[in-house]
mmCIF file of C-alpha atoms and ligand atoms in Angstrom:
data_model
loop_
_atom_site.group_PDB
_atom_site.id
_atom_site.type_symbol
_atom_site.label_atom_id
_atom_site.label_comp_id
_atom_site.label_asym_id
_atom_site.label_seq_id
_atom_site.Cartn_x
_atom_site.Cartn_y
_atom_site.Cartn_z
ATOM 1 C CA MET A 965 -56.672 -139.832 130.465
ATOM 2 C CA SER A 966 -59.201 -139.626 127.640
ATOM 3 C CA ILE A 967 -61.858 -142.262 127.940
ATOM 4 C CA ILE A 968 -63.490 -141.309 124.638
ATOM 5 C CA GLU A 969 -61.674 -139.865 121.637
ATOM 6 C CA ALA A 970 -63.503 -138.928 118.466
ATOM 7 C CA GLN A 971 -61.589 -137.640 115.468
ATOM 8 C CA GLY A 972 -63.252 -136.412 112.321
ATOM 9 C CA LEU A 973 -66.286 -138.547 113.043
ATOM 10 C CA HIS A 974 -68.677 -138.369 110.111
ATOM 11 C CA LYS A 975 -71.882 -140.196 109.351
ATOM 12 C CA ALA A 976 -73.830 -139.795 106.134
ATOM 13 C CA PHE A 977 -76.855 -142.047 105.576
ATOM 14 C CA ASP A 978 -77.698 -143.577 102.194
ATOM 15 C CA ASP A 979 -80.347 -140.932 101.545
ATOM 16 C CA GLY A 980 -77.631 -138.259 101.802
ATOM 17 C CA THR A 981 -78.504 -137.037 105.314
ATOM 18 C CA VAL A 982 -75.350 -135.986 107.133
ATOM 19 C CA ALA A 983 -76.165 -136.804 110.755
ATOM 20 C CA VAL A 984 -72.669 -136.251 112.170
ATOM 21 C CA ASP A 985 -70.386 -133.812 110.433
ATOM 22 C CA ARG A 986 -66.632 -134.268 111.064
ATOM 23 C CA VAL A 987 -66.864 -134.134 114.829
ATOM 24 C CA ASP A 988 -63.818 -134.009 117.137
ATOM 25 C CA PHE A 989 -63.935 -134.275 120.917
ATOM 26 C CA GLU A 990 -62.399 -136.040 123.897
ATOM 27 C CA VAL A 991 -64.011 -137.079 127.148
ATOM 28 C CA ALA A 992 -61.801 -137.319 130.233
ATOM 29 C CA GLU A 993 -62.097 -140.097 132.765
ATOM 30 C CA GLY A 994 -64.462 -139.208 135.593
ATOM 31 C CA GLU A 995 -66.368 -136.424 133.873
ATOM 32 C CA VAL A 996 -70.000 -136.025 132.944
ATOM 33 C CA PHE A 997 -69.809 -134.915 129.327
ATOM 34 C CA GLY A 998 -72.970 -133.424 127.853
ATOM 35 C CA PHE A 999 -73.942 -133.559 124.195
ATOM 36 C CA LEU A 1000 -76.542 -130.849 123.782
ATOM 37 C CA GLY A 1001 -78.606 -130.238 120.680
ATOM 38 C CA ARG A 1002 -82.110 -129.952 119.346
ATOM 39 C CA ASN A 1003 -84.025 -132.773 117.607
ATOM 40 C CA GLY A 1004 -82.045 -134.202 114.727
ATOM 41 C CA ALA A 1005 -78.761 -132.537 115.721
ATOM 42 C CA GLY A 1006 -76.968 -135.892 115.566
ATOM 43 C CA LYS A 1007 -76.788 -136.839 119.260
ATOM 44 C CA THR A 1008 -78.167 -140.375 118.998
ATOM 45 C CA THR A 1009 -76.150 -141.159 115.881
ATOM 46 C CA THR A 1010 -72.968 -140.147 117.723
ATOM 47 C CA VAL A 1011 -73.925 -142.375 120.665
ATOM 48 C CA ARG A 1012 -74.640 -145.250 118.291
ATOM 49 C CA ILE A 1013 -71.212 -144.897 116.667
ATOM 50 C CA LEU A 1014 -69.404 -144.721 120.018
ATOM 51 C CA THR A 1015 -71.283 -147.739 121.369
ATOM 52 C CA THR A 1016 -70.599 -149.810 118.217
ATOM 53 C CA LEU A 1017 -74.263 -149.970 117.113
ATOM 54 C CA THR A 1018 -73.486 -148.251 113.832
ATOM 55 C CA ARG A 1019 -70.343 -147.425 111.885
ATOM 56 C CA ALA A 1020 -69.123 -143.967 111.012
ATOM 57 C CA THR A 1021 -68.754 -143.217 107.308
ATOM 58 C CA SER A 1022 -65.321 -141.785 108.080
ATOM 59 C CA GLY A 1023 -63.243 -140.708 111.047
ATOM 60 C CA GLN A 1024 -62.193 -142.642 114.112
ATOM 61 C CA ALA A 1025 -63.431 -143.238 117.619
ATOM 62 C CA ARG A 1026 -61.718 -144.873 120.577
ATOM 63 C CA VAL A 1027 -63.631 -145.805 123.705
ATOM 64 C CA LEU A 1028 -61.662 -146.880 126.795
ATOM 65 C CA GLY A 1029 -58.617 -146.894 124.536
ATOM 66 C CA LEU A 1030 -60.229 -149.352 122.102
ATOM 67 C CA ASP A 1031 -61.088 -148.684 118.493
ATOM 68 C CA VAL A 1032 -64.878 -149.015 118.204
ATOM 69 C CA VAL A 1033 -64.697 -150.850 114.886
ATOM 70 C CA LYS A 1034 -61.751 -153.177 115.531
ATOM 71 C CA HIS A 1035 -62.669 -153.988 119.141
ATOM 72 C CA ARG A 1036 -66.426 -154.004 118.966
ATOM 73 C CA SER A 1037 -67.164 -156.759 121.470
ATOM 74 C CA GLU A 1038 -64.571 -155.584 124.038
ATOM 75 C CA VAL A 1039 -66.108 -152.115 123.916
ATOM 76 C CA ARG A 1040 -69.597 -153.569 124.384
ATOM 77 C CA ASP A 1041 -68.423 -155.633 127.349
ATOM 78 C CA ARG A 1042 -67.076 -152.605 129.132
ATOM 79 C CA ILE A 1043 -69.657 -149.899 128.607
ATOM 80 C CA GLY A 1044 -73.217 -149.352 129.785
ATOM 81 C CA LEU A 1045 -75.841 -147.960 127.421
ATOM 82 C CA SER A 1046 -79.313 -146.622 128.032
ATOM 83 C CA LEU A 1047 -81.000 -145.548 124.801
ATOM 84 C CA GLN A 1048 -84.038 -143.299 124.376
ATOM 85 C CA GLN A 1049 -86.227 -146.201 123.315
ATOM 86 C CA ALA A 1050 -85.524 -148.815 125.960
ATOM 87 C CA ALA A 1051 -85.780 -152.327 124.539
ATOM 88 C CA LEU A 1052 -87.896 -153.759 127.347
ATOM 89 C CA ASP A 1053 -90.313 -156.672 127.061
ATOM 90 C CA PRO A 1054 -93.676 -155.665 128.546
ATOM 91 C CA LEU A 1055 -94.448 -159.292 129.352
ATOM 92 C CA MET A 1056 -91.373 -159.761 131.540
ATOM 93 C CA THR A 1057 -90.895 -158.442 135.077
ATOM 94 C CA GLY A 1058 -88.159 -156.026 136.025
ATOM 95 C CA ARG A 1059 -86.279 -158.767 137.870
ATOM 96 C CA GLU A 1060 -86.507 -161.113 134.865
ATOM 97 C CA HIS A 1061 -84.919 -158.440 132.706
ATOM 98 C CA LEU A 1062 -82.049 -158.141 135.167
ATOM 99 C CA GLN A 1063 -81.630 -161.937 135.295
ATOM 100 C CA LEU A 1064 -81.556 -162.133 131.504
ATOM 101 C CA ILE A 1065 -78.931 -159.414 131.158
ATOM 102 C CA ALA A 1066 -76.857 -160.963 133.975
ATOM 103 C CA SER A 1067 -76.817 -164.269 132.052
ATOM 104 C CA LEU A 1068 -75.921 -162.564 128.782
ATOM 105 C CA ARG A 1069 -73.140 -160.714 130.574
ATOM 106 C CA ARG A 1070 -72.019 -164.049 132.089
ATOM 107 C CA MET A 1071 -72.032 -162.652 135.630
ATOM 108 C CA ARG A 1072 -71.246 -165.009 138.511
ATOM 109 C CA PRO A 1073 -74.450 -166.030 140.421
ATOM 110 C CA ALA A 1074 -73.325 -164.623 143.798
ATOM 111 C CA ARG A 1075 -72.315 -161.283 142.331
ATOM 112 C CA ARG A 1076 -75.446 -161.233 140.209
ATOM 113 C CA THR A 1077 -77.868 -161.410 143.143
ATOM 114 C CA GLU A 1078 -75.989 -158.860 145.208
ATOM 115 C CA ARG A 1079 -75.723 -156.413 142.326
ATOM 116 C CA MET A 1080 -79.375 -156.815 141.316
ATOM 117 C CA GLU A 1081 -80.636 -156.055 144.820
ATOM 118 C CA GLU A 1082 -78.273 -153.105 145.119
ATOM 119 C CA LEU A 1083 -79.536 -151.589 141.871
ATOM 120 C CA LEU A 1084 -83.219 -152.299 142.497
ATOM 121 C CA THR A 1085 -82.916 -150.562 145.866
ATOM 122 C CA GLY A 1086 -80.813 -147.710 144.478
ATOM 123 C CA PHE A 1087 -83.360 -146.972 141.761
ATOM 124 C CA GLY A 1088 -86.425 -147.415 143.982
ATOM 125 C CA LEU A 1089 -87.647 -150.434 142.026
ATOM 126 C CA THR A 1090 -87.674 -153.105 144.754
ATOM 127 C CA GLU A 1091 -91.436 -152.994 145.232
ATOM 128 C CA VAL A 1092 -92.213 -153.313 141.533
ATOM 129 C CA ALA A 1093 -89.392 -155.723 140.630
ATOM 130 C CA ASP A 1094 -91.779 -158.677 140.273
ATOM 131 C CA ARG A 1095 -94.430 -156.816 138.340
ATOM 132 C CA LEU A 1096 -94.715 -156.997 134.544
ATOM 133 C CA VAL A 1097 -92.998 -154.101 132.779
ATOM 134 C CA ALA A 1098 -96.337 -153.485 131.005
ATOM 135 C CA THR A 1099 -97.562 -151.992 134.288
ATOM 136 C CA TYR A 1100 -94.577 -149.648 134.725
ATOM 137 C CA THR A 1101 -94.712 -145.879 134.324
ATOM 138 C CA VAL A 1102 -92.343 -144.146 131.860
ATOM 139 C CA GLY A 1103 -90.110 -143.187 134.785
ATOM 140 C CA MET A 1104 -89.937 -146.783 136.082
ATOM 141 C CA ARG A 1105 -89.041 -148.060 132.602
ATOM 142 C CA ARG A 1106 -86.278 -145.516 132.311
ATOM 143 C CA ARG A 1107 -84.948 -146.458 135.735
ATOM 144 C CA LEU A 1108 -85.102 -150.176 134.903
ATOM 145 C CA ASP A 1109 -83.216 -149.514 131.694
ATOM 146 C CA ALA A 1110 -80.543 -147.685 133.686
ATOM 147 C CA THR A 1111 -80.186 -150.663 136.073
ATOM 148 C CA LEU A 1112 -79.704 -152.961 133.058
ATOM 149 C CA ALA A 1113 -76.991 -150.667 131.702
ATOM 150 C CA LEU A 1114 -75.223 -150.670 135.078
ATOM 151 C CA LEU A 1115 -75.569 -154.319 136.056
ATOM 152 C CA HIS A 1116 -72.094 -155.423 135.002
ATOM 153 C CA GLY A 1117 -70.437 -152.417 136.674
ATOM 154 C CA PRO A 1118 -69.269 -150.470 133.609
ATOM 155 C CA GLN A 1119 -66.821 -147.619 134.100
ATOM 156 C CA LEU A 1120 -68.368 -145.641 131.241
ATOM 157 C CA LEU A 1121 -72.065 -145.039 130.834
ATOM 158 C CA PHE A 1122 -73.880 -143.650 127.797
ATOM 159 C CA LEU A 1123 -77.233 -142.084 128.571
ATOM 160 C CA ASP A 1124 -79.205 -140.978 125.521
ATOM 161 C CA GLU A 1125 -81.729 -138.329 126.583
ATOM 162 C CA PRO A 1126 -82.329 -140.089 129.891
ATOM 163 C CA THR A 1127 -84.922 -137.680 131.207
ATOM 164 C CA THR A 1128 -87.049 -137.034 128.118
ATOM 165 C CA GLY A 1129 -90.645 -137.740 129.055
ATOM 166 C CA LEU A 1130 -89.953 -138.028 132.785
ATOM 167 C CA ASP A 1131 -91.906 -136.202 135.462
ATOM 168 C CA PRO A 1132 -89.869 -133.718 137.537
ATOM 169 C CA GLN A 1133 -89.446 -136.131 140.456
ATOM 170 C CA SER A 1134 -88.075 -138.982 138.304
ATOM 171 C CA ARG A 1135 -85.893 -136.466 136.530
ATOM 172 C CA ARG A 1136 -84.306 -135.309 139.776
ATOM 173 C CA ALA A 1137 -83.836 -138.942 140.862
ATOM 174 C CA LEU A 1138 -81.924 -139.618 137.669
ATOM 175 C CA TRP A 1139 -79.771 -136.534 138.160
ATOM 176 C CA SER A 1140 -78.965 -137.720 141.643
ATOM 177 C CA PHE A 1141 -77.982 -141.126 140.290
ATOM 178 C CA VAL A 1142 -75.653 -139.546 137.694
ATOM 179 C CA ARG A 1143 -73.917 -137.550 140.419
ATOM 180 C CA THR A 1144 -73.460 -140.614 142.617
ATOM 181 C CA TYR A 1145 -72.142 -142.675 139.712
ATOM 182 C CA ARG A 1146 -69.634 -139.964 138.885
ATOM 183 C CA GLN A 1147 -68.535 -139.676 142.524
ATOM 184 C CA SER A 1148 -67.838 -143.406 142.521
ATOM 185 C CA GLY A 1149 -65.413 -142.891 139.608
ATOM 186 C CA GLY A 1150 -67.697 -143.477 136.630
ATOM 187 C CA THR A 1151 -67.670 -141.424 133.430
ATOM 188 C CA VAL A 1152 -70.920 -140.399 131.779
ATOM 189 C CA PHE A 1153 -71.622 -139.416 128.177
ATOM 190 C CA LEU A 1154 -75.045 -137.819 128.310
ATOM 191 C CA THR A 1155 -77.151 -136.475 125.470
ATOM 192 C CA THR A 1156 -79.893 -134.048 126.293
ATOM 193 C CA GLN A 1157 -82.208 -131.422 124.873
ATOM 194 C CA TYR A 1158 -82.651 -129.864 128.295
ATOM 195 C CA LEU A 1159 -80.466 -126.835 128.792
ATOM 196 C CA ASP A 1160 -80.910 -126.755 132.558
ATOM 197 C CA GLU A 1161 -79.998 -130.434 132.771
ATOM 198 C CA ALA A 1162 -76.761 -129.857 130.892
ATOM 199 C CA ASP A 1163 -75.956 -126.878 133.098
ATOM 200 C CA GLU A 1164 -76.774 -128.729 136.302
ATOM 201 C CA LEU A 1165 -75.071 -132.055 135.622
ATOM 202 C CA CYS A 1166 -72.257 -131.711 133.144
ATOM 203 C CA ASP A 1167 -68.604 -130.921 133.743
ATOM 204 C CA ARG A 1168 -68.307 -129.991 130.072
ATOM 205 C CA ILE A 1169 -70.838 -129.502 127.339
ATOM 206 C CA ALA A 1170 -70.545 -129.897 123.576
ATOM 207 C CA ILE A 1171 -73.196 -127.909 121.743
ATOM 208 C CA LEU A 1172 -74.142 -129.728 118.590
ATOM 209 C CA ASP A 1173 -75.762 -127.919 115.676
ATOM 210 C CA LYS A 1174 -76.791 -129.774 112.507
ATOM 211 C CA GLY A 1175 -74.292 -132.549 113.094
ATOM 212 C CA ALA A 1176 -71.328 -130.287 113.874
ATOM 213 C CA VAL A 1177 -69.850 -129.308 117.215
ATOM 214 C CA ALA A 1178 -70.329 -125.556 117.659
ATOM 215 C CA VAL A 1179 -68.388 -125.334 120.929
ATOM 216 C CA ILE A 1180 -67.102 -127.435 123.841
ATOM 217 C CA ASP A 1181 -66.504 -125.934 127.260
ATOM 218 C CA THR A 1182 -67.534 -125.983 130.900
ATOM 219 C CA PRO A 1183 -71.004 -124.529 131.593
ATOM 220 C CA GLN A 1184 -69.348 -121.730 133.596
ATOM 221 C CA ASP A 1185 -66.982 -120.718 130.818
ATOM 222 C CA LEU A 1186 -69.687 -120.955 128.177
ATOM 223 C CA LYS A 1187 -71.775 -118.497 130.169
ATOM 224 C CA LYS A 1188 -68.819 -116.253 130.933
ATOM 225 C CA GLY A 1189 -67.830 -116.321 127.271
ATOM 226 C CA ILE A 1190 -70.955 -114.579 126.078
ATOM 227 C CA GLY A 1191 -70.051 -111.524 128.119
ATOM 228 C CA GLY A 1192 -72.584 -109.310 129.850
ATOM 229 C CA LYS A 1193 -75.723 -110.017 131.812
ATOM 230 C CA VAL A 1194 -79.280 -110.283 130.550
ATOM 231 C CA LEU A 1195 -81.986 -107.728 131.310
ATOM 232 C CA THR A 1196 -85.517 -109.115 131.456
ATOM 233 C CA LEU A 1197 -88.767 -107.192 131.722
ATOM 234 C CA PRO A 1198 -92.440 -108.025 131.277
ATOM 235 C CA ALA A 1199 -93.622 -106.408 128.037
ATOM 236 C CA THR A 1200 -95.998 -106.577 125.100
ATOM 237 C CA PRO A 1201 -94.790 -107.711 121.658
ATOM 238 C CA GLU A 1202 -94.908 -104.083 120.461
ATOM 239 C CA ALA A 1203 -92.054 -103.244 122.851
ATOM 240 C CA ARG A 1204 -89.554 -105.202 120.794
ATOM 241 C CA GLU A 1205 -89.243 -102.739 117.949
ATOM 242 C CA PRO A 1206 -88.372 -99.652 120.030
ATOM 243 C CA ALA A 1207 -86.089 -101.802 122.187
ATOM 244 C CA ALA A 1208 -84.319 -103.090 119.071
ATOM 245 C CA SER A 1209 -83.794 -99.535 117.869
ATOM 246 C CA VAL A 1210 -82.069 -98.790 121.193
ATOM 247 C CA VAL A 1211 -79.946 -101.940 121.639
ATOM 248 C CA GLY A 1212 -79.777 -103.406 118.136
ATOM 249 C CA GLU A 1213 -81.707 -106.247 116.461
ATOM 250 C CA THR A 1214 -79.539 -109.088 117.642
ATOM 251 C CA ALA A 1215 -79.386 -108.041 121.296
ATOM 252 C CA CYS A 1216 -83.080 -108.261 122.082
ATOM 253 C CA ARG A 1217 -85.885 -110.758 121.795
ATOM 254 C CA PHE A 1218 -89.482 -111.056 122.842
ATOM 255 C CA THR A 1219 -91.057 -114.297 123.986
ATOM 256 C CA ASP A 1220 -93.887 -115.361 126.282
ATOM 257 C CA GLY A 1221 -94.700 -111.843 127.469
ATOM 258 C CA VAL A 1222 -91.091 -111.076 128.296
ATOM 259 C CA LEU A 1223 -88.530 -108.855 126.617
ATOM 260 C CA GLN A 1224 -84.903 -109.911 127.029
ATOM 261 C CA ILE A 1225 -81.940 -107.720 126.246
ATOM 262 C CA ASP A 1226 -78.307 -108.832 126.202
ATOM 263 C CA LEU A 1227 -76.288 -106.235 128.074
ATOM 264 C CA PRO A 1228 -72.783 -105.419 126.964
ATOM 265 C CA ALA A 1229 -70.057 -106.206 129.519
ATOM 266 C CA GLY A 1230 -69.463 -103.541 132.189
ATOM 267 C CA ASP A 1231 -71.402 -102.175 135.143
ATOM 268 C CA ASP A 1232 -71.866 -98.688 133.808
ATOM 269 C CA VAL A 1233 -74.147 -99.484 130.864
ATOM 270 C CA LEU A 1234 -77.340 -100.132 132.787
ATOM 271 C CA PRO A 1235 -78.471 -96.640 133.919
ATOM 272 C CA SER A 1236 -78.089 -95.060 130.475
ATOM 273 C CA LEU A 1237 -79.714 -98.060 128.790
ATOM 274 C CA LEU A 1238 -82.699 -97.953 131.150
ATOM 275 C CA LYS A 1239 -83.095 -94.255 130.481
ATOM 276 C CA ARG A 1240 -83.060 -94.804 126.705
ATOM 277 C CA LEU A 1241 -85.603 -97.614 126.974
ATOM 278 C CA HIS A 1242 -87.801 -95.414 129.159
ATOM 279 C CA ASP A 1243 -87.466 -92.514 126.682
ATOM 280 C CA SER A 1244 -88.569 -94.803 123.871
ATOM 281 C CA GLY A 1245 -91.804 -95.501 125.737
ATOM 282 C CA ILE A 1246 -91.098 -98.942 127.223
ATOM 283 C CA PRO A 1247 -92.528 -99.372 130.749
ATOM 284 C CA LEU A 1248 -89.761 -100.480 133.104
ATOM 285 C CA THR A 1249 -91.723 -102.219 135.841
ATOM 286 C CA GLY A 1250 -90.446 -105.627 136.939
ATOM 287 C CA VAL A 1251 -86.950 -105.300 135.462
ATOM 288 C CA THR A 1252 -84.473 -107.992 136.499
ATOM 289 C CA VAL A 1253 -80.815 -108.408 135.572
ATOM 290 C CA THR A 1254 -79.363 -111.918 135.637
ATOM 291 C CA ASP A 1255 -76.293 -113.811 134.510
ATOM 292 C CA PRO A 1256 -76.619 -115.481 131.105
ATOM 293 C CA THR A 1257 -77.917 -119.057 131.066
ATOM 294 C CA ILE A 1258 -76.873 -121.988 128.896
ATOM 295 C CA GLU A 1259 -80.005 -121.182 126.919
ATOM 296 C CA GLU A 1260 -78.598 -117.809 125.931
ATOM 297 C CA VAL A 1261 -75.330 -119.472 124.967
ATOM 298 C CA PHE A 1262 -77.238 -121.971 122.850
ATOM 299 C CA ILE A 1263 -79.226 -119.250 121.105
ATOM 300 C CA ARG A 1264 -76.175 -117.178 120.294
ATOM 301 C CA LEU A 1265 -74.315 -120.161 118.907
ATOM 302 C CA THR A 1266 -77.029 -121.843 116.936
ATOM 303 C CA GLY A 1267 -79.222 -118.880 116.042
ATOM 304 C CA GLU A 1268 -82.319 -120.166 117.798
ATOM 305 C CA GLY A 1269 -83.542 -121.800 120.964
ATOM 306 C CA LEU A 1270 -84.813 -125.275 121.619
ATOM 307 C CA GLU A 1271 -88.419 -125.895 120.760
ATOM 308 C CA ARG A 1272 -91.155 -126.522 123.271
ATOM 309 C CA ARG A 1273 -91.642 -130.139 124.025
ATOM 310 C CA THR A 1274 -94.604 -131.700 125.785
ATOM 311 C CA GLN A 1275 -93.681 -134.276 128.371
ATOM 312 C CA SER A 1276 -95.597 -137.449 128.989
ATOM 313 C CA ASP A 1277 -97.169 -135.865 132.054
ATOM 314 C CA GLY A 1278 -98.579 -133.148 129.791
ATOM 315 C CA SER A 1279 -96.459 -130.297 131.095
ATOM 316 C CA VAL A 1280 -94.445 -128.177 128.753
ATOM 317 C CA ALA A 1281 -90.784 -128.880 129.256
ATOM 318 C CA ALA A 1282 -87.922 -126.452 129.384
ATOM 319 C CA ALA A 1283 -87.991 -122.860 128.436
ATOM 320 C CA ALA A 1284 -88.271 -122.057 124.808
ATOM 321 C CA LEU A 1285 -87.023 -119.172 122.850
ATOM 322 C CA ALA A 1286 -87.856 -119.998 119.286
ATOM 323 C CA ARG A 1287 -87.054 -116.631 117.790
ATOM 324 C CA THR A 1288 -83.961 -116.189 115.755
ATOM 325 C CA VAL A 1289 -81.815 -113.641 117.477
ATOM 326 C CA GLY A 1290 -78.265 -114.874 117.495
ATOM 327 C CA THR A 1291 -75.367 -113.975 115.345
ATOM 328 C CA GLY A 1292 -74.670 -117.552 114.360
ATOM 329 C CA ARG A 1293 -71.632 -119.555 115.335
ATOM 330 C CA GLY A 1294 -68.441 -118.454 116.841
ATOM 331 C CA GLY A 1295 -69.571 -115.806 119.314
ATOM 332 C CA VAL A 1296 -68.348 -117.635 122.374
HETATM 333 N N1 ATP B 2103 -81.260 -144.446 109.532
HETATM 334 C C1 ATP B 2103 -81.324 -143.177 109.137
HETATM 335 N N2 ATP B 2103 -81.470 -142.865 107.826
HETATM 336 C C2 ATP B 2103 -81.522 -141.581 107.405
HETATM 337 N N3 ATP B 2103 -81.446 -140.519 108.229
HETATM 338 C C3 ATP B 2103 -81.314 -140.761 109.547
HETATM 339 C C4 ATP B 2103 -81.252 -142.092 110.077
HETATM 340 N N4 ATP B 2103 -81.117 -142.021 111.427
HETATM 341 C C5 ATP B 2103 -81.087 -140.705 111.720
HETATM 342 N N5 ATP B 2103 -81.208 -139.957 110.612
HETATM 343 C C6 ATP B 2103 -81.205 -138.483 110.509
HETATM 344 O O1 ATP B 2103 -79.953 -138.036 110.998
HETATM 345 C C7 ATP B 2103 -80.110 -136.804 111.699
HETATM 346 C C8 ATP B 2103 -79.588 -136.943 113.107
HETATM 347 O O2 ATP B 2103 -80.429 -137.846 113.824
HETATM 348 P P1 ATP B 2103 -80.170 -138.217 115.360
HETATM 349 O O3 ATP B 2103 -81.211 -139.210 115.752
HETATM 350 O O4 ATP B 2103 -78.748 -138.595 115.533
HETATM 351 O O5 ATP B 2103 -80.422 -136.816 116.064
HETATM 352 P P2 ATP B 2103 -80.689 -136.493 117.605
HETATM 353 O O6 ATP B 2103 -79.908 -135.269 117.905
HETATM 354 O O7 ATP B 2103 -80.412 -137.685 118.434
HETATM 355 O O8 ATP B 2103 -82.227 -136.152 117.582
HETATM 356 P P3 ATP B 2103 -83.381 -136.550 118.653
HETATM 357 O O9 ATP B 2103 -83.206 -135.612 119.793
HETATM 358 O O10 ATP B 2103 -84.621 -136.295 117.873
HETATM 359 O O11 ATP B 2103 -83.198 -137.974 119.006
HETATM 360 C C9 ATP B 2103 -81.590 -136.468 111.625
HETATM 361 O O12 ATP B 2103 -81.786 -135.622 110.528
HETATM 362 C C10 ATP B 2103 -82.233 -137.821 111.382
HETATM 363 O O13 ATP B 2103 -83.464 -137.670 110.704
#
């Protein structure tokens, strides 16, 4: 059964910006569905339409079988939502937030207490539950926001870039929560800019490019779909030109001291390719051959990689291939 159905969903803002461009997709019950795209691709706007926070300009969306415009409050009652900018009051404690949401959700007192303790424990917040949110780290705020989204036991959860700005440990904790929630029968609609996160967590991924869906598939089939493996070798920027003359412009890229070459399908191509690279003067020390990643899929579909982003802990997140190398849409 489809738990989310979007048909021709389109959102144009008054200034003419088309944030979501005639998008179609379905999310099945029990899956973790990833919406992957760079900044401004239209992920949050799609989440806001599906969760009734904004209206589409045209098209239709049904969530849990309910039209998001006609059945706004029923949809809100039955979903959980954790947005990028959590609306938390710094002068309230974590527990007070939970109590407030429990009252707004009209939860029975007995159930309320049990559920609150369960979630505080599950998200490792018991010790800080009575501290003001002002004293929380980014990771704690994100986890508190997730507990608020889950308090009433929704069967569908929207997580909008849940791990942006989190340190690696909090990020893994959130991944673990998503897996547990899914195992208990929940469905997750997750937006992310992290390619590894989408690969790791999602049953299916929609790659969004400038408001439009470029492709929807399982991570495995997306990777299989782009064909051959990827050859990687440490190199200097000057190596790109001779490599491109051997393999073609679109099949090779240089970034961060590494040359990457998309290999055509088939086992027999490697020896002759290595020989031609060697003959063109490229040193072949440290060569590795790996399966394609979601990053390669993303690059081939959208023409470029995701940009570097600096996390709150100061580390640079996710790999970045900013060069344009792909052949545009439709290769997968
Ligand atoms: N209220 C608004 N008025 C005009 N343009 C808007 C508005 N909200 C969003 N946009 C634009 O719509 C496009 C899609 O934005 P959206 O926030 O949905 O993208 P996103 O994929 O979630 O990006 P991010 O990862 O940065 O959150 C962007 O170009 C954005 O600037």
